[in-house]
Amino acid sequence: MNETKDHVKLLQWFAIALFLQLLYFNIFKYVNILQDILVYGAYLKSLSYSKKVTPVKKYIGIAIVLALVSNIFSQQLLFYWSTVFIAGMDLLIIMEFGKILVSLEQRYNAHGPTARVLKKYVIIVFAVIVSWTILSNLPRDWQIGLLVLGAFLLFVVNIRLFFHVLSLRKHVKKKSFVVTYL
């Protein structure tokens, strides 16, 4: 029973991290650092409920350093490449959490579409990352267009993953209630 509660908490904090990624805090200067700290903190809190050993903590550390460096040094070329590398680190983090989600889905016999959702997530995010690698070689209007299109696609796949995690959490929570008859 305690393990099931840990799994529910893991999914809850993972959903919180995904929700925080959906918000756009870049209205004021350096507020996106706060958003990154909140998102990666929620990822770490989620990992505290998992007994699996994963390299996610290393990926989170690298992503935080990249986010800090990109905000401290404000060069346009550094901005492009830090955006690409941070998106890559986020993809690696989500892929590692995807392994945890698939194992939870198998453990609780939730015949859900986790593998399909993650496959689409990886394909779309990878396509966005590839398109962002060519930003510095394009005219300014194409740069803005690719950034906006990529941000929109990332928003859509994060919403899909967010709702999938919520439904998996609901399923695990429902499976945790055991009725015993005497």
Coordinates of N, CA and C in Angstrom, one line a residue:
M1 N 0.8 -1.2 0.0 CA 0.0 0.0 0.0 C 0.9 1.3 0.0
N2 N 2.0 1.2 0.8 CA 2.9 2.4 0.8 C 3.5 2.6 -0.5
E3 N 3.8 1.5 -1.2 CA 4.5 1.6 -2.5 C 3.5 2.3 -3.5
T4 N 2.2 1.9 -3.4 CA 1.2 2.5 -4.3 C 1.1 4.0 -4.0
K5 N 1.1 4.4 -2.8 CA 1.1 5.8 -2.4 C 2.3 6.6 -3.0
D6 N 3.5 5.9 -2.9 CA 4.7 6.5 -3.5 C 4.5 6.7 -5.0
H7 N 3.9 5.7 -5.7 CA 3.7 5.8 -7.1 C 2.7 7.0 -7.5
V8 N 1.7 7.1 -6.6 CA 0.7 8.2 -6.9 C 1.4 9.5 -6.7
K9 N 2.2 9.6 -5.6 CA 3.0 10.9 -5.4 C 4.0 11.2 -6.5
L10 N 4.6 10.1 -7.0 CA 5.6 10.3 -8.1 C 4.8 10.9 -9.3
L11 N 3.7 10.3 -9.7 CA 2.9 10.8 -10.8 C 2.4 12.2 -10.6
Q12 N 2.0 12.5 -9.3 CA 1.5 13.8 -9.0 C 2.6 14.9 -9.2
W13 N 3.8 14.6 -8.7 CA 4.8 15.6 -8.8 C 5.3 15.7 -10.3
F14 N 5.3 14.6 -11.0 CA 5.6 14.6 -12.4 C 4.6 15.5 -13.2
A15 N 3.3 15.3 -12.8 CA 2.3 16.2 -13.5 C 2.5 17.6 -13.1
I16 N 2.9 17.9 -11.9 CA 3.2 19.3 -11.5 C 4.3 19.9 -12.3
A17 N 5.4 19.1 -12.5 CA 6.5 19.5 -13.3 C 6.1 19.8 -14.8
L18 N 5.2 18.9 -15.3 CA 4.7 19.1 -16.7 C 3.9 20.4 -16.8
F19 N 3.0 20.6 -15.8 CA 2.2 21.8 -15.7 C 3.0 23.1 -15.7
L20 N 4.1 23.0 -14.8 CA 4.9 24.2 -14.7 C 5.7 24.5 -16.0
Q21 N 5.9 23.5 -16.8 CA 6.5 23.7 -18.1 C 5.6 24.3 -19.1
L22 N 4.3 24.2 -18.9 CA 3.3 24.8 -19.8 C 3.2 26.3 -19.6
L23 N 3.4 26.7 -18.4 CA 3.3 28.1 -18.1 C 4.5 28.9 -18.7
Y24 N 4.2 30.1 -19.1 CA 5.3 31.0 -19.7 C 5.6 32.1 -18.8
F25 N 6.7 32.0 -18.1 CA 7.1 33.0 -17.1 C 8.1 34.0 -17.7
N26 N 8.3 34.0 -19.0 CA 9.4 34.9 -19.5 C 8.9 36.3 -19.8
I27 N 8.0 36.8 -19.0 CA 7.5 38.1 -19.1 C 8.5 39.1 -18.6
F28 N 9.0 38.8 -17.4 CA 10.0 39.7 -16.8 C 11.4 39.0 -16.9
K29 N 12.4 39.8 -16.9 CA 13.7 39.3 -17.1 C 14.1 38.4 -15.9
Y30 N 14.7 37.3 -16.2 CA 15.2 36.3 -15.3 C 14.2 35.6 -14.5
V31 N 12.9 35.7 -14.9 CA 11.9 35.0 -14.2 C 11.8 33.5 -14.7
N32 N 12.3 33.4 -16.0 CA 12.4 32.0 -16.5 C 13.4 31.1 -15.7
I33 N 14.3 31.7 -15.1 CA 15.2 30.9 -14.2 C 14.4 30.4 -13.0
L34 N 13.5 31.2 -12.5 CA 12.6 30.7 -11.4 C 11.7 29.5 -11.9
Q35 N 11.2 29.6 -13.2 CA 10.4 28.6 -13.8 C 11.3 27.3 -13.9
D36 N 12.5 27.4 -14.4 CA 13.4 26.3 -14.5 C 13.6 25.6 -13.2
I37 N 13.9 26.4 -12.2 CA 14.2 25.9 -10.8 C 12.9 25.1 -10.3
L38 N 11.7 25.7 -10.5 CA 10.5 25.1 -10.1 C 10.3 23.7 -10.8
V39 N 10.5 23.8 -12.1 CA 10.2 22.5 -12.9 C 11.2 21.5 -12.5
Y40 N 12.5 21.8 -12.5 CA 13.5 20.8 -12.1 C 13.4 20.3 -10.7
G41 N 13.0 21.2 -9.8 CA 12.7 20.9 -8.4 C 11.5 19.9 -8.3
A42 N 10.5 20.1 -9.1 CA 9.4 19.1 -9.2 C 9.8 17.8 -9.7
Y43 N 10.7 17.8 -10.7 CA 11.2 16.5 -11.2 C 12.0 15.8 -10.1
L44 N 12.8 16.5 -9.4 CA 13.6 15.9 -8.3 C 12.7 15.4 -7.2
K45 N 11.7 16.1 -6.9 CA 10.7 15.7 -5.9 C 10.0 14.4 -6.3
S46 N 9.7 14.4 -7.6 CA 9.0 13.2 -8.2 C 10.0 12.0 -8.1
L47 N 11.2 12.2 -8.4 CA 12.2 11.1 -8.3 C 12.4 10.6 -6.9
S48 N 12.1 11.5 -5.9 CA 12.3 11.0 -4.5 C 11.3 9.9 -4.1
Y49 N 10.3 9.7 -4.9 CA 9.3 8.7 -4.6 C 9.6 7.4 -5.5
S50 N 10.6 7.4 -6.2 CA 11.0 6.3 -7.1 C 12.2 5.6 -6.5
K51 N 12.1 4.2 -6.6 CA 13.3 3.4 -6.1 C 14.2 3.1 -7.2
K52 N 13.9 3.4 -8.4 CA 14.7 3.1 -9.6 C 15.9 4.1 -9.6
V53 N 17.0 3.5 -10.1 CA 18.2 4.4 -10.2 C 18.3 4.8 -11.7
T54 N 18.2 6.1 -11.9 CA 18.2 6.6 -13.3 C 19.2 7.8 -13.3
P55 N 19.7 8.1 -14.5 CA 20.6 9.2 -14.7 C 19.9 10.6 -14.8
V56 N 18.6 10.7 -14.4 CA 17.8 11.9 -14.5 C 18.5 13.0 -13.7
K57 N 19.0 12.7 -12.5 CA 19.6 13.8 -11.7 C 20.7 14.5 -12.4
K58 N 21.5 13.7 -13.2 CA 22.6 14.3 -13.9 C 22.1 15.2 -15.0
Y59 N 21.0 14.7 -15.7 CA 20.4 15.5 -16.8 C 19.8 16.8 -16.2
I60 N 19.2 16.7 -15.1 CA 18.6 17.9 -14.4 C 19.7 18.9 -14.1
G61 N 20.8 18.4 -13.5 CA 21.9 19.3 -13.2 C 22.5 20.0 -14.4
I62 N 22.7 19.3 -15.5 CA 23.2 19.9 -16.7 C 22.2 20.9 -17.3
A63 N 20.9 20.6 -17.2 CA 19.9 21.5 -17.7 C 19.9 22.8 -16.9
I64 N 20.0 22.7 -15.6 CA 20.1 23.9 -14.7 C 21.3 24.8 -15.0
V65 N 22.4 24.1 -15.2 CA 23.6 24.9 -15.5 C 23.5 25.6 -16.9
L66 N 22.9 24.9 -17.9 CA 22.7 25.5 -19.2 C 21.8 26.7 -19.1
A67 N 20.7 26.5 -18.3 CA 19.7 27.6 -18.1 C 20.4 28.8 -17.5
L68 N 21.2 28.6 -16.5 CA 21.9 29.7 -15.8 C 22.9 30.4 -16.7
V69 N 23.6 29.6 -17.5 CA 24.6 30.2 -18.4 C 24.0 31.0 -19.5
S70 N 22.8 30.5 -20.0 CA 22.2 31.2 -21.1 C 21.6 32.5 -20.6
N71 N 21.2 32.6 -19.3 CA 20.6 33.8 -18.8 C 21.7 34.8 -18.4
I72 N 22.9 34.3 -17.9 CA 23.9 35.2 -17.5 C 24.6 35.8 -18.7
F73 N 24.9 35.0 -19.7 CA 25.6 35.6 -20.9 C 24.5 35.7 -22.0
S74 N 24.2 37.0 -22.4 CA 23.1 37.2 -23.3 C 23.6 37.5 -24.7
Q75 N 24.2 36.5 -25.3 CA 24.5 36.5 -26.7 C 23.5 35.7 -27.5
Q76 N 23.2 36.2 -28.7 CA 22.2 35.6 -29.5 C 22.6 34.1 -29.9
L77 N 23.8 33.9 -30.3 CA 24.2 32.6 -30.7 C 24.2 31.6 -29.5
L78 N 24.6 32.1 -28.3 CA 24.5 31.3 -27.1 C 23.1 31.0 -26.7
F79 N 22.2 31.9 -27.0 CA 20.8 31.7 -26.7 C 20.2 30.6 -27.6
Y80 N 20.6 30.6 -28.9 CA 20.1 29.5 -29.7 C 20.6 28.1 -29.3
W81 N 21.9 28.0 -29.1 CA 22.4 26.7 -28.7 C 22.0 26.3 -27.3
S82 N 21.9 27.2 -26.4 CA 21.4 26.8 -25.1 C 20.0 26.3 -25.1
T83 N 19.2 27.0 -26.0 CA 17.8 26.5 -26.2 C 17.8 25.1 -26.7
V84 N 18.6 24.8 -27.7 CA 18.7 23.5 -28.3 C 19.1 22.5 -27.2
F85 N 20.2 22.8 -26.5 CA 20.7 21.8 -25.5 C 19.7 21.6 -24.3
I86 N 19.1 22.7 -23.9 CA 18.1 22.6 -22.8 C 16.9 21.7 -23.3
A87 N 16.5 21.9 -24.5 CA 15.4 21.1 -25.1 C 15.8 19.6 -25.2
G88 N 17.1 19.4 -25.5 CA 17.6 18.1 -25.6 C 17.7 17.4 -24.2
M89 N 18.1 18.2 -23.2 CA 18.1 17.6 -21.8 C 16.7 17.3 -21.3
D90 N 15.8 18.2 -21.6 CA 14.4 18.0 -21.3 C 13.9 16.7 -21.9
L91 N 14.3 16.5 -23.2 CA 13.9 15.3 -23.9 C 14.4 14.0 -23.2
L92 N 15.7 14.1 -22.8 CA 16.3 13.0 -22.1 C 15.6 12.7 -20.7
I93 N 15.3 13.8 -20.0 CA 14.6 13.7 -18.8 C 13.2 13.0 -19.0
I94 N 12.5 13.5 -20.0 CA 11.1 12.9 -20.2 C 11.3 11.4 -20.7
M95 N 12.3 11.1 -21.4 CA 12.5 9.7 -21.8 C 12.8 8.8 -20.6
E96 N 13.5 9.3 -19.7 CA 13.8 8.5 -18.5 C 12.5 8.4 -17.6
F97 N 11.8 9.4 -17.5 CA 10.5 9.3 -16.8 C 9.5 8.4 -17.6
G98 N 9.7 8.4 -18.9 CA 8.8 7.5 -19.7 C 9.0 6.1 -19.3
K99 N 10.3 5.7 -19.1 CA 10.6 4.3 -18.6 C 9.9 4.0 -17.3
I100 N 9.9 5.0 -16.4 CA 9.2 4.8 -15.2 C 7.7 4.7 -15.4
L101 N 7.1 5.5 -16.3 CA 5.7 5.5 -16.6 C 5.3 4.1 -17.2
V102 N 6.1 3.6 -18.1 CA 5.8 2.3 -18.7 C 5.8 1.2 -17.7
S103 N 6.8 1.2 -16.8 CA 6.9 0.2 -15.7 C 5.7 0.3 -14.8
L104 N 5.2 1.5 -14.5 CA 4.0 1.7 -13.6 C 2.8 1.2 -14.4
E105 N 2.7 1.5 -15.6 CA 1.6 1.0 -16.4 C 1.5 -0.5 -16.5
Q106 N 2.7 -1.1 -16.6 CA 2.7 -2.6 -16.6 C 2.4 -3.2 -15.2
R107 N 2.9 -2.5 -14.2 CA 2.6 -3.0 -12.8 C 1.2 -3.0 -12.4
Y108 N 0.5 -1.9 -12.9 CA -0.9 -1.8 -12.5 C -1.9 -2.2 -13.6
N109 N -1.4 -2.9 -14.6 CA -2.2 -3.4 -15.7 C -3.1 -2.3 -16.3
A110 N -2.5 -1.2 -16.5 CA -3.2 -0.1 -17.2 C -2.8 -0.2 -18.6
H111 N -3.7 -0.7 -19.4 CA -3.4 -0.8 -20.8 C -3.5 0.5 -21.6
G112 N -2.7 1.4 -21.2 CA -2.8 2.8 -21.7 C -1.8 3.0 -22.8
P113 N -1.9 4.1 -23.5 CA -1.0 4.4 -24.6 C 0.3 5.1 -24.3
T114 N 0.9 4.7 -23.1 CA 2.1 5.4 -22.7 C 3.2 5.3 -23.8
A115 N 3.4 4.1 -24.3 CA 4.5 3.9 -25.3 C 4.2 4.8 -26.6
R116 N 2.9 4.8 -27.0 CA 2.6 5.6 -28.2 C 2.7 7.1 -27.9
V117 N 2.3 7.5 -26.8 CA 2.4 8.9 -26.4 C 3.8 9.4 -26.4
L118 N 4.7 8.5 -25.7 CA 6.1 8.9 -25.6 C 6.8 8.8 -27.0
K119 N 6.4 7.9 -27.8 CA 7.0 7.8 -29.2 C 6.7 9.1 -30.0
K120 N 5.4 9.6 -29.9 CA 5.0 10.8 -30.6 C 5.7 12.0 -30.0
Y121 N 5.8 12.0 -28.7 CA 6.5 13.1 -27.9 C 8.0 13.2 -28.4
V122 N 8.7 12.1 -28.4 CA 10.1 12.0 -28.8 C 10.2 12.5 -30.3
I123 N 9.4 12.0 -31.2 CA 9.5 12.4 -32.6 C 9.3 13.9 -32.8
I124 N 8.3 14.5 -32.1 CA 8.0 15.9 -32.3 C 9.0 16.8 -31.7
V125 N 9.5 16.4 -30.5 CA 10.5 17.2 -29.8 C 11.8 17.1 -30.5
F126 N 12.1 15.9 -31.0 CA 13.4 15.8 -31.8 C 13.3 16.6 -33.1
A127 N 12.2 16.7 -33.8 CA 12.0 17.5 -35.0 C 12.2 19.0 -34.6
V128 N 11.6 19.4 -33.5 CA 11.7 20.8 -33.1 C 13.2 21.1 -32.8
I129 N 13.9 20.2 -32.1 CA 15.3 20.5 -31.8 C 16.1 20.6 -33.1
V130 N 15.9 19.7 -34.0 CA 16.6 19.7 -35.3 C 16.3 21.0 -36.0
S131 N 15.1 21.5 -36.0 CA 14.8 22.7 -36.7 C 15.4 23.9 -36.0
W132 N 15.5 23.8 -34.7 CA 16.2 24.9 -33.9 C 17.7 25.0 -34.1
T133 N 18.3 23.9 -34.5 CA 19.7 23.9 -34.7 C 20.1 24.8 -35.9
I134 N 19.2 25.0 -36.9 CA 19.6 25.8 -38.0 C 19.1 27.3 -37.9
L135 N 18.7 27.7 -36.7 CA 18.2 29.0 -36.5 C 19.2 30.1 -36.8
S136 N 20.5 29.9 -36.5 CA 21.4 31.0 -36.7 C 21.8 31.2 -38.2
N137 N 21.4 30.3 -39.0 CA 21.7 30.4 -40.5 C 20.5 31.0 -41.2
L138 N 19.4 31.3 -40.6 CA 18.2 31.8 -41.3 C 18.0 33.3 -41.0
P139 N 17.2 33.9 -41.9 CA 16.8 35.3 -41.7 C 16.0 35.4 -40.4
R140 N 15.9 36.7 -40.0 CA 15.3 36.9 -38.7 C 13.8 36.5 -38.6
D141 N 13.0 36.7 -39.7 CA 11.6 36.3 -39.7 C 11.4 34.8 -39.6
W142 N 12.3 34.1 -40.3 CA 12.3 32.6 -40.2 C 12.7 32.1 -38.8
Q143 N 13.6 32.8 -38.2 CA 14.0 32.4 -36.9 C 12.8 32.5 -35.9
I144 N 12.2 33.7 -36.0 CA 11.0 33.9 -35.1 C 9.9 32.9 -35.4
G145 N 9.7 32.6 -36.7 CA 8.6 31.6 -37.1 C 8.9 30.2 -36.6
L146 N 10.2 29.8 -36.7 CA 10.6 28.5 -36.2 C 10.5 28.4 -34.7
L147 N 10.9 29.5 -34.0 CA 10.8 29.5 -32.6 C 9.4 29.4 -32.1
V148 N 8.5 30.1 -32.7 CA 7.1 30.1 -32.4 C 6.4 28.8 -32.7
L149 N 6.7 28.3 -33.9 CA 6.1 27.0 -34.3 C 6.6 25.9 -33.3
G150 N 7.9 25.9 -33.0 CA 8.5 24.9 -32.1 C 7.9 25.0 -30.7
A151 N 7.7 26.2 -30.2 CA 7.2 26.4 -28.9 C 5.7 25.9 -28.9
F152 N 5.0 26.2 -30.0 CA 3.6 25.7 -30.0 C 3.5 24.2 -30.0
L153 N 4.4 23.5 -30.8 CA 4.4 22.1 -30.9 C 4.8 21.5 -29.5
L154 N 5.8 22.1 -28.9 CA 6.2 21.6 -27.5 C 5.1 21.8 -26.6
F155 N 4.3 22.9 -26.7 CA 3.2 23.1 -25.8 C 2.1 22.0 -26.0
V156 N 1.9 21.7 -27.2 CA 0.8 20.7 -27.5 C 1.2 19.3 -27.0
V157 N 2.5 18.9 -27.3 CA 2.9 17.5 -26.8 C 3.0 17.5 -25.3
N158 N 3.4 18.6 -24.7 CA 3.4 18.6 -23.2 C 2.0 18.5 -22.6
I159 N 1.0 19.2 -23.2 CA -0.4 19.0 -22.8 C -0.8 17.6 -22.9
R160 N -0.5 16.9 -24.0 CA -0.9 15.5 -24.2 C -0.3 14.6 -23.1
L161 N 1.0 14.8 -22.9 CA 1.7 14.0 -21.9 C 1.2 14.3 -20.5
F162 N 0.9 15.6 -20.2 CA 0.3 16.0 -18.9 C -1.0 15.3 -18.6
F163 N -1.9 15.3 -19.6 CA -3.2 14.6 -19.4 C -3.1 13.1 -19.3
H164 N -2.1 12.6 -20.0 CA -1.8 11.1 -19.9 C -1.3 10.8 -18.5
V165 N -0.4 11.6 -18.0 CA 0.1 11.3 -16.6 C -1.1 11.4 -15.6
L166 N -1.9 12.4 -15.8 CA -3.1 12.5 -14.9 C -4.0 11.3 -14.9
S167 N -4.2 10.8 -16.1 CA -5.1 9.6 -16.2 C -4.4 8.4 -15.7
L168 N -3.1 8.3 -15.9 CA -2.4 7.2 -15.3 C -2.4 7.3 -13.7
R169 N -2.2 8.5 -13.2 CA -2.3 8.7 -11.8 C -3.7 8.3 -11.2
K170 N -4.7 8.6 -12.0 CA -6.1 8.3 -11.5 C -6.2 6.8 -11.5
H171 N -5.7 6.1 -12.5 CA -5.8 4.6 -12.6 C -5.1 4.0 -11.5
V172 N -3.8 4.4 -11.2 CA -3.1 3.9 -10.1 C -3.8 4.1 -8.8
K173 N -4.3 5.3 -8.6 CA -5.0 5.6 -7.4 C -6.2 4.7 -7.2
K174 N -7.0 4.5 -8.3 CA -8.1 3.6 -8.3 C -7.8 2.2 -7.9
K175 N -6.6 1.7 -8.5 CA -6.2 0.4 -8.2 C -5.7 0.2 -6.8
S176 N -5.4 1.3 -6.1 CA -4.8 1.2 -4.7 C -5.9 0.9 -3.7
F177 N -7.2 1.2 -4.1 CA -8.2 0.9 -3.1 C -8.6 -0.5 -3.2
V178 N -8.4 -1.2 -2.1 CA -8.7 -2.7 -2.1 C -9.8 -2.8 -1.0
V179 N -10.8 -3.5 -1.5 CA -11.9 -3.8 -0.6 C -11.8 -5.2 -0.1
T180 N -11.8 -5.4 1.2 CA -11.8 -6.7 1.8 C -13.1 -7.0 2.5
Y181 N -13.6 -8.2 2.3 CA -14.8 -8.6 2.9 C -14.5 -9.6 4.0
L182 N -15.1 -9.4 5.1 CA -14.9 -10.4 6.2 C -16.0 -11.4 6.3

